[in-house]
Short mmCIF file of C-alpha atoms and ligand atoms in Angstrom, two decimals:
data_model
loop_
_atom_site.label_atom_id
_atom_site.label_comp_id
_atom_site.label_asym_id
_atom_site.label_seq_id
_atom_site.Cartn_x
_atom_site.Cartn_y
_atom_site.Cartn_z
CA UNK K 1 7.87 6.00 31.63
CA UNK K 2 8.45 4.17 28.26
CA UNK K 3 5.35 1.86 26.89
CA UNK K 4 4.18 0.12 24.20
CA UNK K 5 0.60 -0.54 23.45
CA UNK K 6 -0.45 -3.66 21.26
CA UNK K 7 -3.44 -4.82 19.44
CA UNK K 8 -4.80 -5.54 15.73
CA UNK K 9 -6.17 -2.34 13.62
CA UNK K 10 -8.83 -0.33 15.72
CA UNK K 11 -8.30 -1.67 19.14
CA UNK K 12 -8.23 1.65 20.49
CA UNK K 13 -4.61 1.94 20.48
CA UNK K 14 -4.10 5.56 19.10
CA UNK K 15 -7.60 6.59 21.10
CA UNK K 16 -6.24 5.54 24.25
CA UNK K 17 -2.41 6.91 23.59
CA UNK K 18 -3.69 10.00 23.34
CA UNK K 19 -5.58 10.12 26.90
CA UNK K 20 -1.96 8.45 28.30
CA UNK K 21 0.08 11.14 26.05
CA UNK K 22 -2.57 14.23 27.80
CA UNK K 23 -2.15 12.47 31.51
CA UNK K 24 1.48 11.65 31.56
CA UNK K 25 3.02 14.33 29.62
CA UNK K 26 5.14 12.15 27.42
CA UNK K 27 4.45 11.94 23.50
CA UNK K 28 2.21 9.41 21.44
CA UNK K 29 4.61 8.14 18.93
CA UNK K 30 2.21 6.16 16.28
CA UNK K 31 4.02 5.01 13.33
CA UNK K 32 1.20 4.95 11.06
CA UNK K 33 1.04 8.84 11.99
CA UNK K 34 4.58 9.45 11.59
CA UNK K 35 3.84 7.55 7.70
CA UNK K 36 0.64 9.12 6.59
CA UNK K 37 2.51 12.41 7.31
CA UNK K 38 5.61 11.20 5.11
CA UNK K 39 2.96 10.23 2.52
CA UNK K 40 1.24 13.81 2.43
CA UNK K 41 4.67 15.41 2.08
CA UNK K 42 4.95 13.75 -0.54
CA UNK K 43 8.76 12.62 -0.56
CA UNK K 44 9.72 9.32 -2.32
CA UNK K 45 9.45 7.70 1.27
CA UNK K 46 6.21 8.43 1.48
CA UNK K 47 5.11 7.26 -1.95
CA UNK K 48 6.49 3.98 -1.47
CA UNK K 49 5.22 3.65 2.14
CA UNK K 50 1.59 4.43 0.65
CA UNK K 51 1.60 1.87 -1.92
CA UNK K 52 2.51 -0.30 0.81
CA UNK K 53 -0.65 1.04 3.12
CA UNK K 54 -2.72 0.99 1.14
CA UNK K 55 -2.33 -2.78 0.53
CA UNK K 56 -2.45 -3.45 4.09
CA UNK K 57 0.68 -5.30 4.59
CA UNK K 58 3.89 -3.86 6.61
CA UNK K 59 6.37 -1.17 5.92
CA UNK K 60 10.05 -2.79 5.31
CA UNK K 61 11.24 -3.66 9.43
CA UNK K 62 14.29 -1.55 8.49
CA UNK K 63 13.10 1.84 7.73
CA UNK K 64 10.30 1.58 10.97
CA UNK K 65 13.38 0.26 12.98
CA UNK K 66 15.07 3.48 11.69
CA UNK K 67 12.22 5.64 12.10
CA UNK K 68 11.77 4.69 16.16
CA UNK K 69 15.78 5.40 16.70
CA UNK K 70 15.56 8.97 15.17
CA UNK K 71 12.19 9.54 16.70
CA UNK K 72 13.02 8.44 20.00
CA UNK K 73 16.01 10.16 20.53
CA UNK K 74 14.48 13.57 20.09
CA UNK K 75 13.99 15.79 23.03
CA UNK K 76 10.44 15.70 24.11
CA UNK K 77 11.32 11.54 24.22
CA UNK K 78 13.37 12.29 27.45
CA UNK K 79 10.95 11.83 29.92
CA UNK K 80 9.50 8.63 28.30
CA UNK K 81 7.11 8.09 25.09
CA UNK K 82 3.88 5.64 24.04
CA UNK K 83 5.07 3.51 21.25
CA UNK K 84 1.59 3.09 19.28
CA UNK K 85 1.70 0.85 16.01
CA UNK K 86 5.36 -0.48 16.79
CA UNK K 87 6.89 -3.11 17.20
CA UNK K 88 4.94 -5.28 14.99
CA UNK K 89 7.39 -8.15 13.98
CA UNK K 90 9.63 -9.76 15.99
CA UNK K 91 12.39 -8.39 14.10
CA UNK K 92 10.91 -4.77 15.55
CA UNK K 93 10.99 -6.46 18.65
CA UNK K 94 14.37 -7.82 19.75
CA UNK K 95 15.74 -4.49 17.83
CA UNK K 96 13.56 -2.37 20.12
CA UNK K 97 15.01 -4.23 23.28
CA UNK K 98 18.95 -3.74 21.84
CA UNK K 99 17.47 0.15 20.96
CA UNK K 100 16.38 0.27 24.78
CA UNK K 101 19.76 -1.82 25.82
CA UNK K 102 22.48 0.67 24.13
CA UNK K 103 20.28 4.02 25.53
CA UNK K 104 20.33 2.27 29.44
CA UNK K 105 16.43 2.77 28.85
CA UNK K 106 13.42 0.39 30.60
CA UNK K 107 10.31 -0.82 28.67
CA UNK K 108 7.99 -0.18 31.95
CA UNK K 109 4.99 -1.52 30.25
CA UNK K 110 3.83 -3.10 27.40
CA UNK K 111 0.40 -3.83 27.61
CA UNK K 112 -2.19 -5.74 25.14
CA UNK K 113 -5.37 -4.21 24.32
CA UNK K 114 -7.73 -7.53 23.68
CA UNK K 115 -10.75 -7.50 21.03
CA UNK K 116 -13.66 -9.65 19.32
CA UNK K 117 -12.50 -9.70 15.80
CA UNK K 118 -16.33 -9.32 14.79
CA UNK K 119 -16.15 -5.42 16.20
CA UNK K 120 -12.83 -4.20 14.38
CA UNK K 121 -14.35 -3.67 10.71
CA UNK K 122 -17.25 -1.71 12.01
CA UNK K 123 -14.78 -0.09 14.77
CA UNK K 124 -12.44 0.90 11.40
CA UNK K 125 -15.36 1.78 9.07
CA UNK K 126 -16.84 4.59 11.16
CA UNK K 127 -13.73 6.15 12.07
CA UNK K 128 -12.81 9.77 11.28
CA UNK K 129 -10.14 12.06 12.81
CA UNK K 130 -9.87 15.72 13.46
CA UNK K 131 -7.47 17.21 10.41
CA UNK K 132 -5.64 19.06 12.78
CA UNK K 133 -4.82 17.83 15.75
CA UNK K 134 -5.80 13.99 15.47
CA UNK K 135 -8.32 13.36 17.87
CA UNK K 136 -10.50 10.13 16.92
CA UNK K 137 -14.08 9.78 16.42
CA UNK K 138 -16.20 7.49 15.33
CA UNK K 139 -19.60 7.89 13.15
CA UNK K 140 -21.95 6.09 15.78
CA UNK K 141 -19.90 5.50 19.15
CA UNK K 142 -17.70 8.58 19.35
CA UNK K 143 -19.60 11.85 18.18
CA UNK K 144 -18.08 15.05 18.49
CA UNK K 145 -20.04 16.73 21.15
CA UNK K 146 -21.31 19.88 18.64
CA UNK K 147 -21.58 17.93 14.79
CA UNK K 148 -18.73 18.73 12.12
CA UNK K 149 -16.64 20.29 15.16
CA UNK K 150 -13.54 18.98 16.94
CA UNK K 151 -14.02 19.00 20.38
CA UNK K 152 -10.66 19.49 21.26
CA UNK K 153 -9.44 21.47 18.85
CA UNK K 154 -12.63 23.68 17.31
CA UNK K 155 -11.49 22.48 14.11
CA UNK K 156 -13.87 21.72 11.14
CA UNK K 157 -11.83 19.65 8.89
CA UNK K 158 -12.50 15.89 9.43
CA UNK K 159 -10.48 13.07 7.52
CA UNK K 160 -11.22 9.22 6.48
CA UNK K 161 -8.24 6.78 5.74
CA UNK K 162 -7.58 5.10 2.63
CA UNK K 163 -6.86 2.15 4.34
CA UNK K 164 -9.90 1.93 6.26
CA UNK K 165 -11.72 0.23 3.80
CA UNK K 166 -13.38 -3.11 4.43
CA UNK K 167 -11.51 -5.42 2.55
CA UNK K 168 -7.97 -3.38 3.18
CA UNK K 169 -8.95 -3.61 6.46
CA UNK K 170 -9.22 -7.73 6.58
CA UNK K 171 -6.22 -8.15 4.70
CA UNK K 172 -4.33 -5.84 7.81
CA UNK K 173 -5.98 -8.16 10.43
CA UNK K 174 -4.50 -11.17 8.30
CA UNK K 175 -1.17 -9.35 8.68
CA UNK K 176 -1.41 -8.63 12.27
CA UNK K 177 -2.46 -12.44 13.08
CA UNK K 178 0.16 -13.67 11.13
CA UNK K 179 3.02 -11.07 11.62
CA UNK K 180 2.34 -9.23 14.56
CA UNK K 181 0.17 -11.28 16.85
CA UNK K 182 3.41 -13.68 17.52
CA UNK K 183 5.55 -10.79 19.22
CA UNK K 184 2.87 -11.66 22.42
CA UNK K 185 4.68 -14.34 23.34
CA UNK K 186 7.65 -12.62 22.86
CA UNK K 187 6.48 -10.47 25.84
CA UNK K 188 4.46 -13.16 27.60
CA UNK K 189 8.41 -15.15 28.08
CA UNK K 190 9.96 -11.94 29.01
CA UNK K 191 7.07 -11.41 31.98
CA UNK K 192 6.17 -8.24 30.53
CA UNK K 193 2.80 -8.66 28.97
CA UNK K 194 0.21 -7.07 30.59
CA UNK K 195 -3.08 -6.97 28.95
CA UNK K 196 -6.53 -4.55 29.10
CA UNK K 197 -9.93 -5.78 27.67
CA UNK K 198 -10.15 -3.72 24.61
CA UNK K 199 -14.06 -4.21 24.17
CA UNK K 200 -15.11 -2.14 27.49
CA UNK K 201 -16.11 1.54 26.59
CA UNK K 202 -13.61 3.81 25.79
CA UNK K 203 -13.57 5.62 29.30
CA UNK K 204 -13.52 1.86 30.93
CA UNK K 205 -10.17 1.12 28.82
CA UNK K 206 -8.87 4.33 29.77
CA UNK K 207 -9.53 3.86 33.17
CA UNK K 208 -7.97 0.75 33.28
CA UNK K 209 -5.18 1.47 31.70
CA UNK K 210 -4.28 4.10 33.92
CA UNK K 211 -4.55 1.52 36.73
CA UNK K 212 -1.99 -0.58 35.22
CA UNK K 213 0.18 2.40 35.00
CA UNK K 214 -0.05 2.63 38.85
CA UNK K 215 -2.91 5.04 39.60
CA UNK K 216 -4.70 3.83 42.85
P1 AP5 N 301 -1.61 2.15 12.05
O1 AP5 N 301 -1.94 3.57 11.78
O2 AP5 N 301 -0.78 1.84 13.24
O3 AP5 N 301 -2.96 1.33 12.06
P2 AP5 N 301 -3.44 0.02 12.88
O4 AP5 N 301 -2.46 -0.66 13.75
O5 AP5 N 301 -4.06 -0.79 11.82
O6 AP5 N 301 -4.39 0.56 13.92
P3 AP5 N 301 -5.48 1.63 13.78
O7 AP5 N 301 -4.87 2.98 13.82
O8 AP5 N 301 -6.38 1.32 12.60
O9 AP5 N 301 -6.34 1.34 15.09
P4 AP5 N 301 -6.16 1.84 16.58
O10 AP5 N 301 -5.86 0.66 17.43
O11 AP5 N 301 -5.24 3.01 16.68
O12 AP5 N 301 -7.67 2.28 16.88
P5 AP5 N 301 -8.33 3.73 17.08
O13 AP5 N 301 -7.97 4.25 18.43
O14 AP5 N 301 -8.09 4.60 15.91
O15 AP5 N 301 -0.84 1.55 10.78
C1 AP5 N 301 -1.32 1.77 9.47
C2 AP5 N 301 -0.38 1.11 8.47
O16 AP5 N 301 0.93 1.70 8.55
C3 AP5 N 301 -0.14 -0.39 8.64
O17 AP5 N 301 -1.14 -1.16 8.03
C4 AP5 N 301 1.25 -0.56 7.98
O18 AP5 N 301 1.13 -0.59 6.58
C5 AP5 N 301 1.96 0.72 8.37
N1 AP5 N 301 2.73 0.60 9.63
C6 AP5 N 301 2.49 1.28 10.80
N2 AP5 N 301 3.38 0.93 11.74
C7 AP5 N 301 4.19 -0.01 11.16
C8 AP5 N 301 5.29 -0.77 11.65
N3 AP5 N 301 5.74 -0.64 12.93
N4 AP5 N 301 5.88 -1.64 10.80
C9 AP5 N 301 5.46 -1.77 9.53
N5 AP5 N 301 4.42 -1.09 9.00
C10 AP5 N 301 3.79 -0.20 9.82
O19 AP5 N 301 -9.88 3.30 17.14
C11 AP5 N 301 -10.56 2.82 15.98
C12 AP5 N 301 -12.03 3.27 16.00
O20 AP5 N 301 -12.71 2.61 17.08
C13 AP5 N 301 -12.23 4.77 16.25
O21 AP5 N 301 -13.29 5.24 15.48
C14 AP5 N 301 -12.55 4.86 17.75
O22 AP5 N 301 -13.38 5.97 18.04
C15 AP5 N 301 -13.25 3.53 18.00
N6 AP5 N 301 -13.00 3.01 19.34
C16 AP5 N 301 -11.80 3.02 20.01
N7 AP5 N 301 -11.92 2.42 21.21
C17 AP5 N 301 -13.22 2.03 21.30
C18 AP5 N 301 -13.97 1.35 22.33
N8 AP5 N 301 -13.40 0.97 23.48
N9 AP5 N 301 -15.28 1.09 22.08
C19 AP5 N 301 -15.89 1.48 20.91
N10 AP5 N 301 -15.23 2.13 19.92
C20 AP5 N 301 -13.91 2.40 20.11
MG1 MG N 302 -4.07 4.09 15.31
#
């Protein structure tokens, strides 16, 4: 089962990929992950992807485009994958449909999670994540069940993004109205879009969610 999950910064997108990645047995593939790991390696990639971050706009459409191919194609991809964070121009688009085209692949879902612009800053500012294995928190609505320890994981190390600063994070809604935002149509033409009301608690969303992805 291949399916892409859309929405602006802190719609729940990575939250909820992870409950479909745990359910479904097929990988989360978030490109802003598969970045902030290229920036804490360090390479030359990463450096210029963090300046890039960091300002809130996109990452060149040619080196995500790239990334997806190589990721995709890896083994644990074969049974299907959650694209989380891409595509997020149209460009992305139409080269993720001739990417699905050449591999005989189906996009079974692609499915819009919808949110009051008023909740995403405060969504974004309390956000933290487990250092190890990426589970998401948040300072008032998601509390890990024991204080300063992952729940999944037992870990103790919790990390903040750079880019989850207020005014980074208005100039990356800007970016997804403008740049992203128009690939919905894209979908809506196709008959593809399918869309889940972002603003319902996090077990609602995952619940329905999982109904779209034809649980009874
Ligand atoms: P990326 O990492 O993809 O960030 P994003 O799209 O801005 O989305 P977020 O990760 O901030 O939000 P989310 O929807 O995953 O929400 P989450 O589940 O964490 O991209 C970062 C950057 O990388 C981009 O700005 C760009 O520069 C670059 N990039 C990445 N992909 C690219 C591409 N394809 N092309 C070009 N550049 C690219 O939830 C947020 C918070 O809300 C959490 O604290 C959570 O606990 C809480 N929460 C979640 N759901 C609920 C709920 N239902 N109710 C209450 N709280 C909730
Ligand atoms: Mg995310």
């Amino acid at each position: 089962m291949n399916i892409v999950l859309l929405g602006p910064p802190g719609a729940g997108k990575g939250t909820q990929a992870r409950r479909i990645q745990e359910r479904y047995g097929i990988p989360q593939l978030s490109t802003g992950d598969m970045l902030r790991a290229a920036v804490a390696s360090g390479s030359p990639q990463g450096r210029r992807a963090k300046a890039i971050m960091d300002s809130g706009q996109l990452v060149p459409d040619e080196a995500m485009i790239e990334i997806i191919a190589e990721r995709t194609a890896q083994p644990d991809c074969r049974k299907g994958f959650i694209l989380d964070g891409f595509p997020r121009t149209t460009r992305q688009a139409e080269a993720l449909a001739k990417m699905f085209t050449e591999k005989g692949l189906k996009l079974d879902h692609v499915i819009e999670m919808t949110v009051d612009e008023a909740a995403l800053v405060e969504r974004i500012s309390g956000r933290f994540t487990c250092g190890q294995c990426g589970t998401v928190y948040h300072d008032s609505t998601k509390r890990p069940r024991r204080d300063g320890v992952c729940d999944v994981c037992g870990s103790t190390k919790f990390v903040r993004r750079d880019d989850d600063k207020p005014e980074t994070v208005r100039a990356r809604l800007k970016v997804y109205r403008d740049q992203t935002a128009p690939i919905l149509p894209y979908y809506r033409r196709r008959g593809q879009l399918k869309t889940v009301d972002g603003m319902a608690d996090i077990d609602a969303v995952t619940a329905a969610l999982f109904k779209l992805l034809g649980e009874p």
